[in-house]
mmCIF file with all atom_site columns, C-alpha atoms in Angstrom:
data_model
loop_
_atom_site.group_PDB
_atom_site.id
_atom_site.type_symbol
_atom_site.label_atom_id
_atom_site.label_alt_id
_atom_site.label_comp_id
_atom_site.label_asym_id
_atom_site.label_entity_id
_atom_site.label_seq_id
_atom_site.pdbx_PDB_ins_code
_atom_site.Cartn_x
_atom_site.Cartn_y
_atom_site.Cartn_z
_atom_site.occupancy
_atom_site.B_iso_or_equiv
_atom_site.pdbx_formal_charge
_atom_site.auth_seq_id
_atom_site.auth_comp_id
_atom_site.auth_asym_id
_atom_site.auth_atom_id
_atom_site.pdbx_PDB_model_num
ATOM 1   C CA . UNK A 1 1   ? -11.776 4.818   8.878   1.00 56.00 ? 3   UNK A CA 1
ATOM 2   C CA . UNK A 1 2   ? -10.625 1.037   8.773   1.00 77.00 ? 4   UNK A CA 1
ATOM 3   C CA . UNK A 1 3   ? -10.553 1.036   5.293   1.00 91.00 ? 5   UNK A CA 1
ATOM 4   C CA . UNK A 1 4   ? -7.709  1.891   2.360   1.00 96.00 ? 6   UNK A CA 1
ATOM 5   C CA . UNK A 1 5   ? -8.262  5.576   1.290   1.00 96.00 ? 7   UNK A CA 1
ATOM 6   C CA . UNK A 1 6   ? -7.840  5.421   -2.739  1.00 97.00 ? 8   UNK A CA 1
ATOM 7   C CA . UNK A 1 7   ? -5.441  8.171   -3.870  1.00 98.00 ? 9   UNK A CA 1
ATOM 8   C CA . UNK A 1 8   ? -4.398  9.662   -6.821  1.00 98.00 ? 10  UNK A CA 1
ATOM 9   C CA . UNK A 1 9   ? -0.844  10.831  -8.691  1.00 98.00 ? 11  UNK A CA 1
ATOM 10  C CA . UNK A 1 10  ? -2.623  14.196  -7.762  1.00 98.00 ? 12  UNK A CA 1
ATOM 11  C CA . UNK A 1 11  ? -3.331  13.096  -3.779  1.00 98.00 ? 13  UNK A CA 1
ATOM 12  C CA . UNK A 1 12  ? -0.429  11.331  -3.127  1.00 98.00 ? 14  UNK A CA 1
ATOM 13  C CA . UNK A 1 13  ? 1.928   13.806  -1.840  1.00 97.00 ? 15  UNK A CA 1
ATOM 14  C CA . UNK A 1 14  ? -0.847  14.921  1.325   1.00 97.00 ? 16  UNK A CA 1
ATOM 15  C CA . UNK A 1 15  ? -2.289  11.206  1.735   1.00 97.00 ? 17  UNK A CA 1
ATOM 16  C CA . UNK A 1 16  ? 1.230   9.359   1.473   1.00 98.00 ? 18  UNK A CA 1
ATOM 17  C CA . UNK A 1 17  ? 4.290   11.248  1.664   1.00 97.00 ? 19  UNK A CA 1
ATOM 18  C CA . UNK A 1 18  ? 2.663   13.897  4.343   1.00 97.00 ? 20  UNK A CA 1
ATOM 19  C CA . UNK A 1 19  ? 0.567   11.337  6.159   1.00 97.00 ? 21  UNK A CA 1
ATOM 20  C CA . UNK A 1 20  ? 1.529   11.564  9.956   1.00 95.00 ? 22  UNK A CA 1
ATOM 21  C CA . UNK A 1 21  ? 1.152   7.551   10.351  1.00 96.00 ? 23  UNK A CA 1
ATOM 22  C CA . UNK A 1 22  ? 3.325   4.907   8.682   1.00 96.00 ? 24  UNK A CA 1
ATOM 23  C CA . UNK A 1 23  ? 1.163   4.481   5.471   1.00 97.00 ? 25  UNK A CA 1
ATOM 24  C CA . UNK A 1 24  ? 0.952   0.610   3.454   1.00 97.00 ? 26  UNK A CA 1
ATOM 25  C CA . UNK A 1 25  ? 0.113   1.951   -0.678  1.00 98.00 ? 27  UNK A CA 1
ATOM 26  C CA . UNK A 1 26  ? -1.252  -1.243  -2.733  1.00 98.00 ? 28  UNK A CA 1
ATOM 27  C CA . UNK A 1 27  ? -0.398  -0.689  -6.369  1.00 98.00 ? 29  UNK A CA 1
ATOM 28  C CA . UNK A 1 28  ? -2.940  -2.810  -8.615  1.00 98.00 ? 30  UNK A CA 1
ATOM 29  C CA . UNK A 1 29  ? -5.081  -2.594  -11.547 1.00 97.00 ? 31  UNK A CA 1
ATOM 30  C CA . UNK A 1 30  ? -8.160  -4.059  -11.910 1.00 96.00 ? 32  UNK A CA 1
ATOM 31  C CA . UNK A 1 31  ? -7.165  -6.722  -14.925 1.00 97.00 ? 33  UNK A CA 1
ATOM 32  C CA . UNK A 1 32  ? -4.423  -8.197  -11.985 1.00 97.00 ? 34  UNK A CA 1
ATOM 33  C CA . UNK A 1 33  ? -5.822  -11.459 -10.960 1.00 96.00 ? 35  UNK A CA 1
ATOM 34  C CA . UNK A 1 34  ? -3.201  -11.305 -7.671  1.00 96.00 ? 36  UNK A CA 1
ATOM 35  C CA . UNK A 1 35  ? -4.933  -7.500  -6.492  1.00 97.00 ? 37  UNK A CA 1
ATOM 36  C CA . UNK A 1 36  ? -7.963  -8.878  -6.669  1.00 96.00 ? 38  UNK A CA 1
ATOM 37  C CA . UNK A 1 37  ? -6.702  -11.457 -4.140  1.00 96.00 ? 39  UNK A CA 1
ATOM 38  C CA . UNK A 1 38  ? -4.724  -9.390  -2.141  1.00 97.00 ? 40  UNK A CA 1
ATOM 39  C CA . UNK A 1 39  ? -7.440  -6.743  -1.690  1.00 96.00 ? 41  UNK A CA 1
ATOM 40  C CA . UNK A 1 40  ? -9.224  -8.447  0.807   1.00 96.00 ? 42  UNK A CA 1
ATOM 41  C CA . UNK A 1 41  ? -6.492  -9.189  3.011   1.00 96.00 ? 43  UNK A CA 1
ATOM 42  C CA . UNK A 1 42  ? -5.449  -5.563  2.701   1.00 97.00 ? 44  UNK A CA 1
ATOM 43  C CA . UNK A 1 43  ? -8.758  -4.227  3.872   1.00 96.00 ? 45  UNK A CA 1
ATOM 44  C CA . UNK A 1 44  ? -8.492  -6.546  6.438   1.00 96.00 ? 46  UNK A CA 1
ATOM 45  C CA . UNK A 1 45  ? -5.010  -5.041  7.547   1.00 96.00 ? 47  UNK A CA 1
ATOM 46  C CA . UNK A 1 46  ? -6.863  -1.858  7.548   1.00 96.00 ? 48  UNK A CA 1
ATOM 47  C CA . UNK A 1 47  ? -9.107  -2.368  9.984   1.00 96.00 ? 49  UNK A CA 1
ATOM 48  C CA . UNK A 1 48  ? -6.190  -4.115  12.533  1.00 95.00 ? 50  UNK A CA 1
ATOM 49  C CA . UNK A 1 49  ? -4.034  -1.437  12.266  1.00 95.00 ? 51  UNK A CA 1
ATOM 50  C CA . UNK A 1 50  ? -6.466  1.597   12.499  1.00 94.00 ? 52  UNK A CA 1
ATOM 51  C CA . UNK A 1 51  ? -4.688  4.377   13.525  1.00 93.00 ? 53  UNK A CA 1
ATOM 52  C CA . UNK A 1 52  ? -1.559  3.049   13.597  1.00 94.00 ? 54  UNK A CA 1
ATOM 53  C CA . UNK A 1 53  ? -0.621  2.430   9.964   1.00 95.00 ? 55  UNK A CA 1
ATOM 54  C CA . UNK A 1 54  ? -2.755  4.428   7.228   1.00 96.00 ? 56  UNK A CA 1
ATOM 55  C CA . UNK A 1 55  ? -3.274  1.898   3.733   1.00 97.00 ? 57  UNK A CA 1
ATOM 56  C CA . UNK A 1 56  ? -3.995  3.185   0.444   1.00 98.00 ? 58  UNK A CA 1
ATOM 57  C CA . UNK A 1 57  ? -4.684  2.167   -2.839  1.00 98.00 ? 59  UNK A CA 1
ATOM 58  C CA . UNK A 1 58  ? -3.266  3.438   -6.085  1.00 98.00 ? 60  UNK A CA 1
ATOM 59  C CA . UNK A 1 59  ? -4.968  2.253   -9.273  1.00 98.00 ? 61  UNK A CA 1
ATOM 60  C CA . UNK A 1 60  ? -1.520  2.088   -11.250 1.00 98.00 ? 62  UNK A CA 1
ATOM 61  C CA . UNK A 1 61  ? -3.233  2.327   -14.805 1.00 97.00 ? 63  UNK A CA 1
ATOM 62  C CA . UNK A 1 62  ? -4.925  5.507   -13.876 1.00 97.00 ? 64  UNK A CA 1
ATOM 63  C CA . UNK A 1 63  ? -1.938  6.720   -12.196 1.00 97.00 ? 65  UNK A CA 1
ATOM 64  C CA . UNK A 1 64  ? 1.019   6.294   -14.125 1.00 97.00 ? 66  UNK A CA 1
ATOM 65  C CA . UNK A 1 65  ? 3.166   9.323   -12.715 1.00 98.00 ? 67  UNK A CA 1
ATOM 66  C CA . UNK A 1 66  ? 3.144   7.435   -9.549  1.00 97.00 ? 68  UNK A CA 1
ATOM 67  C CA . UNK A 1 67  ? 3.846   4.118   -10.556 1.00 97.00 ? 69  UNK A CA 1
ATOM 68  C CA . UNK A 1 68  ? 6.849   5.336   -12.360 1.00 97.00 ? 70  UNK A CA 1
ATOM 69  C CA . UNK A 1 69  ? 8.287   7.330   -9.854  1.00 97.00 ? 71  UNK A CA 1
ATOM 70  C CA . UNK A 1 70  ? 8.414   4.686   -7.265  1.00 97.00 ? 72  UNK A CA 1
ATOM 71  C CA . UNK A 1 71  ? 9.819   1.850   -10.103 1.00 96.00 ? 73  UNK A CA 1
ATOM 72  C CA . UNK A 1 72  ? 6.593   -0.233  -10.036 1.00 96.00 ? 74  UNK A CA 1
ATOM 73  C CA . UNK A 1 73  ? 7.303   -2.887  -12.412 1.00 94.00 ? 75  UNK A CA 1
ATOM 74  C CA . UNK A 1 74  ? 5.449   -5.935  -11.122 1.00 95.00 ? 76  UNK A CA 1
ATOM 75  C CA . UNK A 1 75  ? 1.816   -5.731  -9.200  1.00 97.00 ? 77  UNK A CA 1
ATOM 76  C CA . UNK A 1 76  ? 0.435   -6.277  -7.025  1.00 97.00 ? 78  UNK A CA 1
ATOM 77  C CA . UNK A 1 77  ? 3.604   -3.841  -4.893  1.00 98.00 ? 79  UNK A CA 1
ATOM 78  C CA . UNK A 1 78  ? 2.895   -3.313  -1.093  1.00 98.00 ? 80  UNK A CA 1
ATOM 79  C CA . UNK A 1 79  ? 5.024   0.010   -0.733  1.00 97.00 ? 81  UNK A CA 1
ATOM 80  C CA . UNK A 1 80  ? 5.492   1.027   3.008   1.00 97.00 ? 82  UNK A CA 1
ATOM 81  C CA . UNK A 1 81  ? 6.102   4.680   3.377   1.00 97.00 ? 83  UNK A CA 1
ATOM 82  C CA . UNK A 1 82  ? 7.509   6.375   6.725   1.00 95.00 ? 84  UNK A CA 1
ATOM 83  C CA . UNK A 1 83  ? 8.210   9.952   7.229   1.00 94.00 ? 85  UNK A CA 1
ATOM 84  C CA . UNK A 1 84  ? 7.634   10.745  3.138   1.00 94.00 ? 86  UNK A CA 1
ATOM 85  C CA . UNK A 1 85  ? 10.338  7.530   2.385   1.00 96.00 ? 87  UNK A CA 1
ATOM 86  C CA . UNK A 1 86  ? 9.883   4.308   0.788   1.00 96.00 ? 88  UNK A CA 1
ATOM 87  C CA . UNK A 1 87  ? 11.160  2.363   3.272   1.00 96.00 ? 89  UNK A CA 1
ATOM 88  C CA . UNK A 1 88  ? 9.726   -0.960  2.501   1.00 95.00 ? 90  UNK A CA 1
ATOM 89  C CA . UNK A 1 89  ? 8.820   -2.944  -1.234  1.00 96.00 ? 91  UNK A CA 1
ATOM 90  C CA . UNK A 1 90  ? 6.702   -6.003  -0.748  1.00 96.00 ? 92  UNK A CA 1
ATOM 91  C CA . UNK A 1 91  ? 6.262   -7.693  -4.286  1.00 96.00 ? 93  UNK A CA 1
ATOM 92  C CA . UNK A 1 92  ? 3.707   -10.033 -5.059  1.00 96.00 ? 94  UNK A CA 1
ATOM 93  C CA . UNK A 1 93  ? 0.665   -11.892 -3.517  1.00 95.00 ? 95  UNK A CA 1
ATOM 94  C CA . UNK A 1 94  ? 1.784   -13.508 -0.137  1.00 94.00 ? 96  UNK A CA 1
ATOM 95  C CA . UNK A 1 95  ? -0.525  -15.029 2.739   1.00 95.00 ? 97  UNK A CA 1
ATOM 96  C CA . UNK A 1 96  ? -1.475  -12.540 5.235   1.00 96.00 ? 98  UNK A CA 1
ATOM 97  C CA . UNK A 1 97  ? 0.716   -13.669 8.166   1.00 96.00 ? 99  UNK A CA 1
ATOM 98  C CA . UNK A 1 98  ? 3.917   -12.972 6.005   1.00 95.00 ? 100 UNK A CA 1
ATOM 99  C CA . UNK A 1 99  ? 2.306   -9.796  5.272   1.00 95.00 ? 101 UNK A CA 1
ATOM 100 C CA . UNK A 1 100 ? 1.761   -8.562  8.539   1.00 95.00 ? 102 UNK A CA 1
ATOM 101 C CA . UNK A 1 101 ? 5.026   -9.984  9.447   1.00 95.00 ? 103 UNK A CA 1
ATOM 102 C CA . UNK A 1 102 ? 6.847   -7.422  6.822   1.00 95.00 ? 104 UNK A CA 1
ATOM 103 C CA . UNK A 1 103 ? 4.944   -4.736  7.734   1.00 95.00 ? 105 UNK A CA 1
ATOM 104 C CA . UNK A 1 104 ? 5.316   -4.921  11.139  1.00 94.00 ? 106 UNK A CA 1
ATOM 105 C CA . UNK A 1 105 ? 9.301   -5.397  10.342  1.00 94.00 ? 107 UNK A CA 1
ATOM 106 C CA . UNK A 1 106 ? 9.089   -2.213  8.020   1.00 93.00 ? 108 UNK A CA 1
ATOM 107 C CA . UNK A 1 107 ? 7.532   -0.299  10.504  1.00 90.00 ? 109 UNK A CA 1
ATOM 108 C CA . UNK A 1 108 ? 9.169   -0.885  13.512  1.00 85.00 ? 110 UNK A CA 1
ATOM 109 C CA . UNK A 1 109 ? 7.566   -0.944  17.273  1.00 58.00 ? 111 UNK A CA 1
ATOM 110 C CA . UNK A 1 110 ? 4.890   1.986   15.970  1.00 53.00 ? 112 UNK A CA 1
ATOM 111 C CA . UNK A 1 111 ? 2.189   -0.726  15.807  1.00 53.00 ? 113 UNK A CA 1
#
């Protein structure tokens, strides 16, 4: 895969909270001039960690039920999930170094 799988309020229960690996969502919109940045680097993440961390995207202004659940009030939101909990909130555009670094903290010695 390599890539972030986009989900849905509808998907998010099987790709996310069900998903087997650690999984990264990115909460954007597409009017966010800091996604837009972001998104590369997160692709790029996606293809390091290949089946060892799953990323996904979740378009926030098509999937409000999600957003709110979670308490998304600033994007772009990294949300790390493991084992179905939020375990992780990563706020904000940030170079990817400090990225991976929080990930790899959130995650623990699974990657």
């Amino acid at each position: 895969m390599g890539k972030p799988v986009e989900v849905t309020d509808e998907s998010f229960e099987r790709e996310v909270l069900q998903a087997q690996l650690p999984t990264v969502v990115d909460f954007w919109a597409a009017w966010c001039g800091p996604c837009r940045m972001i998104a590369p680097i997160v692709e790029e993440l996606a293809r390091e960690y290949e089946g060892r961390v799953k990323f996904a995207k979740l378009d926030v202004d098509r999937n409000p039920s999600t957003a709110v659940r979670y308490n998304i009030l600033s994007i772009p939101t990294l949300g790390v999930f493991k084992g179905g909990q939020l375990v992780e909130r990563i706020i904000g555009y940030m170079p990817k170094a400090e990225l991976k670094r929080r990930i790899e903290a959130a995650v623990g010695a699974t990657v």
